[in-house]
Amino acid sequence: MELLACFSPVLWDLLQREKSVWALQILVQAYLHMPPENLQQLVLSAEREAAQGFLTLMLQGKLQVPPSEEQALGRLTALLLQRYPRLTSQLFIDLSPLIPFLAVSDLMRFPPSLLVNDSVQQGYRGSGENSLEEDKGLRPITPRSLAAIRDYSPGMRPEQKEALAKRLLAPELFGEVPAWPQELLWAVLPLLPHLPLESFLQLSPHQIQALEDSWPAAGLGPGHARHVLRSLVNQSVQDGEEQVRRLGPLACFLSPEELQSLVPLSDPMGPVERGLLECAANGTLSPEGRVAYELLGVLRSSGGAVLSPRELQVWAPLFPQLGLRFLQELSEPQLRAMLPALREAVGFGPIPTQAVLLLGRLLPRHDLLQLDSLALLANRRHYRELPWSEQQAQFLWKKMQVPTNLTLRNLQALGTLAGGMSCEFLQQINSMVDFLEVVHMIYQLPTRVRGSLRACIWAELQRRMAMPEPEWTTLGPELNGLDSKLLLDLPIQLMDRLSNESIMLVVELVQRAPEQLLALTPLHQAALAERALQNLAPKETPLSGEVLETLGPLVGFLGIESTRQIPLQILLSHLSQLQGFCLGETFATELGWLLLQESVLGKPELWSQDEVEQAGRLVFTLSTEAISLIPREALGPETLERLLEKQQSWEQKPVPNCADVRGTFPAAWSATQIAEMELSDFEDCLTLFAGDPGLGPEELRAAMGKAKQLWGPPRRFRPEQILQLGRLLIGLGDRELQELILVDWGVLSTLGQIDGWSSTQLRVVVSSFLRQSGRHVSHLDFIHLTALGYTLCGLRPEELQHISSWEFSQAALFLGTLHLQCSEEQLEVLAHLLVLPGGFGPISNWGPEIFTEIGTIAAGIPDLALSALLQGQIQGLTPLAISVIPPPKFAVVFSPTQLSSLTSAQAVAVTPEQMAFLSPEQRRAVAWAQHEGKESPEQQGRSTAWGLQDWSRPSWSLVLTISFLGHLL
């Protein structure tokens, strides 16, 4: 590194004279691997001519870099750009091959005027000033900068295109949008889908029609696409099928009514139908929406038997929506063709009813859940790549008895098993360089770094850097030298001490991989957002559009004071960007208020469809009262369905059909409306009803009443029908539950995975199973214990005592992931089973991996045993386990010292009810752990974003039947 810094001007000069591409490649690779601060110091200290010459060589050499180094290449390019005294149009054009590698903040350094320069002849003008002569294969005159953007736009990220698109709106460049000539529209076509929606809506029908052939491949979002369709679709002409064909992917955004008028769906393998299925496959078309329902009607009416197995696979995106009756009509080859698609649809979620039915028909009946662990471990080549759970990795690490002198190469060879590394192993690494290399390796593993290991890493780093507590003074270069993935996970109290360059590395990482931001705690997200903002803008000054674009997904976690620094016009122009972000509670609440300001979208009672389109999903940051004021004509069926994929029409019918339910969701309808549905409609939508956690007791009973009309009394329900009913079974009465046949393992596991049974129902289910199977509690094996799931709490404490401790210890891995509705006495019995012979032995001997393994069952550990836990053991408790410990018990067993040792994820899981029972000292310890040692906002007198707001669940009313399920952003 020192040699590179000393001899870089000489090396650059040699490269310029020798024109050696391979030498340039080697040198660039070396620079890309330098720590950011060293690279910055090197480039800024180099001769200006040398830096500019090196940049020229980079462009001429056509460098090839792997994706993992593209971010570093963009950073190097940005540093080299700083050596230019003035950014010119020619420089922008010359740099165009490197534009895809530049950060948004670097792109925004180019003044808008650079987009207007000498034009290149890509064709010639037609007789009219605005004509494109597209039919003659000609292209208009295009500014050279825009031509460069167009050429390299395929490699750009969406946020880069958004930043460049906003530059087009500077009025001094091209004027107002309605006045843009057609040659300009064609030149900036790759950027048009990324214009703010309020600007895109200004395009006239004439402007849109002139680009008719270009829109299908432009990659438009829902709001943009609907605006284009309003100008392109003519429902009064006879060539409907040809219109849909020309629309291509834009047809994904047609409503069922528009499709019906243009080309009624009828052929399961027709070109229009296949095109819509492609929309469902790529996620543009919701499989639970109204258009998908029309497609399913085509398949049902024609009968699946007419399709070959290969043809049936085309319908894979809609497989989870098919009813059991349809599946039962298929042949075995057809079912086998469906299995891969179902496996992909299931992902990491619960197995759908269809998959259970298929497995029952295609696989032999034997215990598939019993795995030969010895055989698994013997396959060493395979197990190094398996996604081991936290406790499995820790257990196997102990079993391997890893020597303390293991080299980094040998550690890397362990693969995902290295994630089970103990804190003691980390602490014995002497060299700081070796320590950081091991930490880097851990963070590069595909599995998540467990909370206790993360806490150990940062505590050990603090110790090694000899940083006094609680006063943080200076940080050594080691901290700023960490890569961006580690910096993103940096404890809150260290963020303020990071260099600006390191913080910008984290911002760039979040821009490129926003899902990594979502893995942080809400407090961590808020602290990171405020620290990044501190680096980009002085406190209490208005935030520019450039700042918002640089922050990217971090915007959604700004606190109240920072959010109020966003000028309203800037906010309006960034609504499209905000719709793609996850929003914290504080920001979402404040945004909902800001949207109603006169200079943004104004009073909700004056909104038109355009305002609803502009707000998009952000409409649900509004209060329920504000939503209820939106005029009915602004909320047509297709508008609401696009907003949430599963919303209903304002023009609600007294009795919904299945299309209405798919256009919304089951919980949007009252028990009376559900009870009055046609049986055929209810059957078509049964899967949606069974999977909606928002249905209340009355609605569940109404839905179950429809099921009984469909299939008869519960005692006649077949196993596959019970599987399909899912949560609706809660709507059965106690006597009806007793009549269900529960001896089938699949049926029992379905009931065991349902959360929401009453205590009486829990008792009925487990008692019925024991009676029908003829089993005693002592004979339940781990498969049956796992299948019982939530219903295990239906056994009395004296009955739970008879469970085999060995079998229960095997089932604890699954049962511990559930928020069991057991009494405190029941949980204590279950926890006691784990210390008996056959279980895990005395609690004092448990490692953190056992606490992680047993999950919520740890809430039943006796008070004395919990109060005696060491820091490592406490950090093994899962956040869910922390949250289910009864509040009085929580306050009694954990001292302030123990509470301060919680990981941030554990501390955030402490519930308000638990906090209410704590002493002031205990509360301070929890707050200290939540903020990872940094002073809490309450102590600072500042506000912050405390979490992901559940603003997806406002109250539901008959006036406005909009209810939200789960987190929408």
Tab-separated table of C-alpha atoms in Angstrom, residues 267-432:
chain	number	residue	atom	x	y	z
A	267	ASP	CA	-57.861	-20.167	-24.409
A	268	PRO	CA	-55.552	-21.509	-21.635
A	269	MET	CA	-52.644	-21.512	-24.096
A	270	GLY	CA	-53.639	-18.431	-26.109
A	271	PRO	CA	-51.045	-15.674	-26.756
A	272	VAL	CA	-52.823	-13.097	-24.583
A	273	GLU	CA	-53.290	-15.560	-21.748
A	274	ARG	CA	-49.634	-16.651	-21.909
A	275	GLY	CA	-48.532	-13.027	-21.875
A	276	LEU	CA	-50.541	-12.378	-18.715
A	277	LEU	CA	-49.082	-15.513	-17.104
A	278	GLU	CA	-45.621	-14.112	-17.815
A	279	CYS	CA	-46.735	-10.978	-15.955
A	280	ALA	CA	-47.673	-13.165	-12.982
A	281	ALA	CA	-44.326	-14.969	-13.195
A	282	ASN	CA	-42.277	-11.748	-13.042
A	283	GLY	CA	-44.371	-10.250	-10.245
A	284	THR	CA	-46.086	-7.526	-12.278
A	285	LEU	CA	-49.473	-9.209	-11.980
A	286	SER	CA	-50.653	-10.304	-8.538
A	287	PRO	CA	-51.638	-14.013	-8.459
A	288	GLU	CA	-54.349	-13.042	-5.984
A	289	GLY	CA	-55.735	-10.167	-8.068
A	290	ARG	CA	-58.799	-9.859	-10.252
A	291	VAL	CA	-57.037	-10.465	-13.589
A	292	ALA	CA	-55.485	-13.652	-12.169
A	293	TYR	CA	-58.972	-14.742	-11.127
A	294	GLU	CA	-60.179	-14.318	-14.705
A	295	LEU	CA	-57.254	-16.439	-15.890
A	296	LEU	CA	-58.056	-19.162	-13.353
A	297	GLY	CA	-61.608	-19.172	-14.667
A	298	VAL	CA	-60.257	-19.961	-18.136
A	299	LEU	CA	-58.246	-22.885	-16.810
A	300	ARG	CA	-61.099	-24.279	-14.760
A	301	SER	CA	-63.643	-23.992	-17.561
A	302	SER	CA	-61.392	-25.759	-20.069
A	303	GLY	CA	-60.278	-28.395	-17.546
A	304	GLY	CA	-56.672	-29.069	-16.653
A	305	ALA	CA	-56.792	-32.505	-18.267
A	306	VAL	CA	-56.570	-30.921	-21.737
A	307	LEU	CA	-53.078	-29.573	-21.020
A	308	SER	CA	-49.884	-31.553	-21.308
A	309	PRO	CA	-47.503	-31.511	-18.315
A	310	ARG	CA	-45.278	-29.003	-20.133
A	311	GLU	CA	-48.234	-26.746	-20.953
A	312	LEU	CA	-49.416	-26.952	-17.365
A	313	GLN	CA	-46.071	-25.608	-16.165
A	314	VAL	CA	-46.827	-22.314	-17.929
A	315	TRP	CA	-49.524	-21.840	-15.289
A	316	ALA	CA	-47.014	-22.290	-12.446
A	317	PRO	CA	-47.395	-18.711	-11.078
A	318	LEU	CA	-51.056	-19.421	-10.292
A	319	PHE	CA	-50.646	-22.955	-8.893
A	320	PRO	CA	-51.058	-21.875	-5.242
A	321	GLN	CA	-54.449	-20.392	-6.165
A	322	LEU	CA	-55.875	-23.589	-7.643
A	323	GLY	CA	-58.414	-25.434	-5.534
A	324	LEU	CA	-58.143	-29.053	-4.440
A	325	ARG	CA	-60.982	-30.091	-6.729
A	326	PHE	CA	-58.960	-29.008	-9.769
A	327	LEU	CA	-55.812	-30.792	-8.563
A	328	GLN	CA	-57.675	-34.023	-7.934
A	329	GLU	CA	-58.669	-34.162	-11.601
A	330	LEU	CA	-55.058	-34.145	-12.811
A	331	SER	CA	-53.005	-37.172	-13.774
A	332	GLU	CA	-49.837	-38.222	-11.977
A	333	PRO	CA	-47.521	-36.906	-14.770
A	334	GLN	CA	-49.288	-33.549	-14.550
A	335	LEU	CA	-48.881	-33.478	-10.771
A	336	ARG	CA	-45.191	-34.303	-11.054
A	337	ALA	CA	-44.802	-31.419	-13.480
A	338	MET	CA	-46.325	-29.098	-10.874
A	339	LEU	CA	-44.050	-30.063	-7.978
A	340	PRO	CA	-40.996	-27.911	-8.941
A	341	ALA	CA	-43.197	-24.854	-9.379
A	342	LEU	CA	-44.905	-25.424	-6.035
A	343	ARG	CA	-41.536	-25.833	-4.363
A	344	GLU	CA	-40.479	-22.458	-5.757
A	345	ALA	CA	-43.775	-20.856	-4.733
A	346	VAL	CA	-43.483	-22.148	-1.182
A	347	GLY	CA	-40.020	-20.678	-0.565
A	348	PHE	CA	-39.499	-20.432	3.191
A	349	GLY	CA	-43.193	-20.178	4.054
A	350	PRO	CA	-45.588	-22.860	5.276
A	351	ILE	CA	-46.378	-25.705	2.905
A	352	PRO	CA	-49.593	-24.930	1.011
A	353	THR	CA	-52.443	-27.376	0.971
A	354	GLN	CA	-51.724	-28.284	-2.643
A	355	ALA	CA	-48.179	-29.373	-1.817
A	356	VAL	CA	-49.386	-31.592	1.049
A	357	LEU	CA	-51.914	-33.231	-1.246
A	358	LEU	CA	-49.341	-33.795	-3.982
A	359	LEU	CA	-46.814	-35.279	-1.578
A	360	GLY	CA	-49.495	-37.580	-0.237
A	361	ARG	CA	-50.214	-38.884	-3.739
A	362	LEU	CA	-46.690	-39.038	-5.100
A	363	LEU	CA	-44.490	-40.059	-2.159
A	364	PRO	CA	-44.498	-43.242	-0.047
A	365	ARG	CA	-45.895	-42.918	3.467
A	366	HIS	CA	-43.029	-42.949	5.928
A	367	ASP	CA	-41.499	-40.573	8.466
A	368	LEU	CA	-39.736	-38.072	6.197
A	369	LEU	CA	-38.794	-35.852	9.120
A	370	GLN	CA	-36.265	-38.257	10.666
A	371	LEU	CA	-32.822	-37.346	9.382
A	372	ASP	CA	-29.663	-39.366	9.900
A	373	SER	CA	-27.446	-36.712	11.466
A	374	LEU	CA	-24.366	-38.957	11.418
A	375	ALA	CA	-24.702	-39.491	7.689
A	376	LEU	CA	-25.203	-35.755	7.250
A	377	LEU	CA	-22.032	-34.924	9.138
A	378	ALA	CA	-20.077	-37.577	7.268
A	379	ASN	CA	-20.764	-35.701	4.035
A	380	ARG	CA	-18.211	-33.004	4.880
A	381	ARG	CA	-18.086	-31.542	1.414
A	382	HIS	CA	-21.803	-30.883	1.563
A	383	TYR	CA	-22.290	-29.679	5.125
A	384	ARG	CA	-19.803	-26.813	4.707
A	385	GLU	CA	-22.290	-25.173	2.356
A	386	LEU	CA	-25.505	-25.841	4.295
A	387	PRO	CA	-27.368	-22.864	5.846
A	388	TRP	CA	-26.968	-24.073	9.436
A	389	SER	CA	-29.117	-22.441	12.101
A	390	GLU	CA	-27.362	-20.472	14.836
A	391	GLN	CA	-27.628	-23.243	17.398
A	392	GLN	CA	-26.621	-25.982	14.945
A	393	ALA	CA	-23.483	-24.104	13.934
A	394	GLN	CA	-22.567	-23.487	17.588
A	395	PHE	CA	-23.166	-27.121	18.497
A	396	LEU	CA	-21.044	-28.423	15.616
A	397	TRP	CA	-18.271	-25.904	16.371
A	398	LYS	CA	-18.022	-27.353	19.863
A	399	LYS	CA	-18.079	-30.904	18.515
A	400	MET	CA	-15.232	-30.163	16.099
A	401	GLN	CA	-13.052	-28.881	18.958
A	402	VAL	CA	-11.455	-26.307	16.677
A	403	PRO	CA	-7.797	-25.704	17.682
A	404	THR	CA	-6.893	-22.144	18.641
A	405	ASN	CA	-4.062	-21.973	16.084
A	406	LEU	CA	-6.337	-22.572	13.103
A	407	THR	CA	-5.258	-20.500	10.087
A	408	LEU	CA	-7.571	-18.141	8.216
A	409	ARG	CA	-7.489	-20.473	5.218
A	410	ASN	CA	-8.621	-23.401	7.360
A	411	LEU	CA	-11.372	-21.261	8.870
A	412	GLN	CA	-12.601	-20.312	5.417
A	413	ALA	CA	-12.677	-24.008	4.510
A	414	LEU	CA	-15.244	-24.584	7.269
A	415	GLY	CA	-17.771	-22.575	5.267
A	416	THR	CA	-21.017	-21.820	7.082
A	417	LEU	CA	-19.889	-23.821	10.125
A	418	ALA	CA	-17.556	-20.933	10.949
A	419	GLY	CA	-20.691	-19.020	11.926
A	420	GLY	CA	-20.745	-21.128	15.106
A	421	MET	CA	-17.430	-19.647	16.230
A	422	SER	CA	-17.195	-19.038	19.956
A	423	CYS	CA	-16.328	-15.711	21.539
A	424	GLU	CA	-13.389	-17.374	23.272
A	425	PHE	CA	-11.881	-18.328	19.914
A	426	LEU	CA	-12.090	-14.730	18.721
A	427	GLN	CA	-10.578	-13.374	21.900
A	428	GLN	CA	-7.453	-15.538	21.654
A	429	ILE	CA	-6.451	-14.161	18.220
A	430	ASN	CA	-3.413	-12.012	18.988
A	431	SER	CA	-2.785	-9.970	15.857
A	432	MET	CA	-5.197	-7.105	15.131
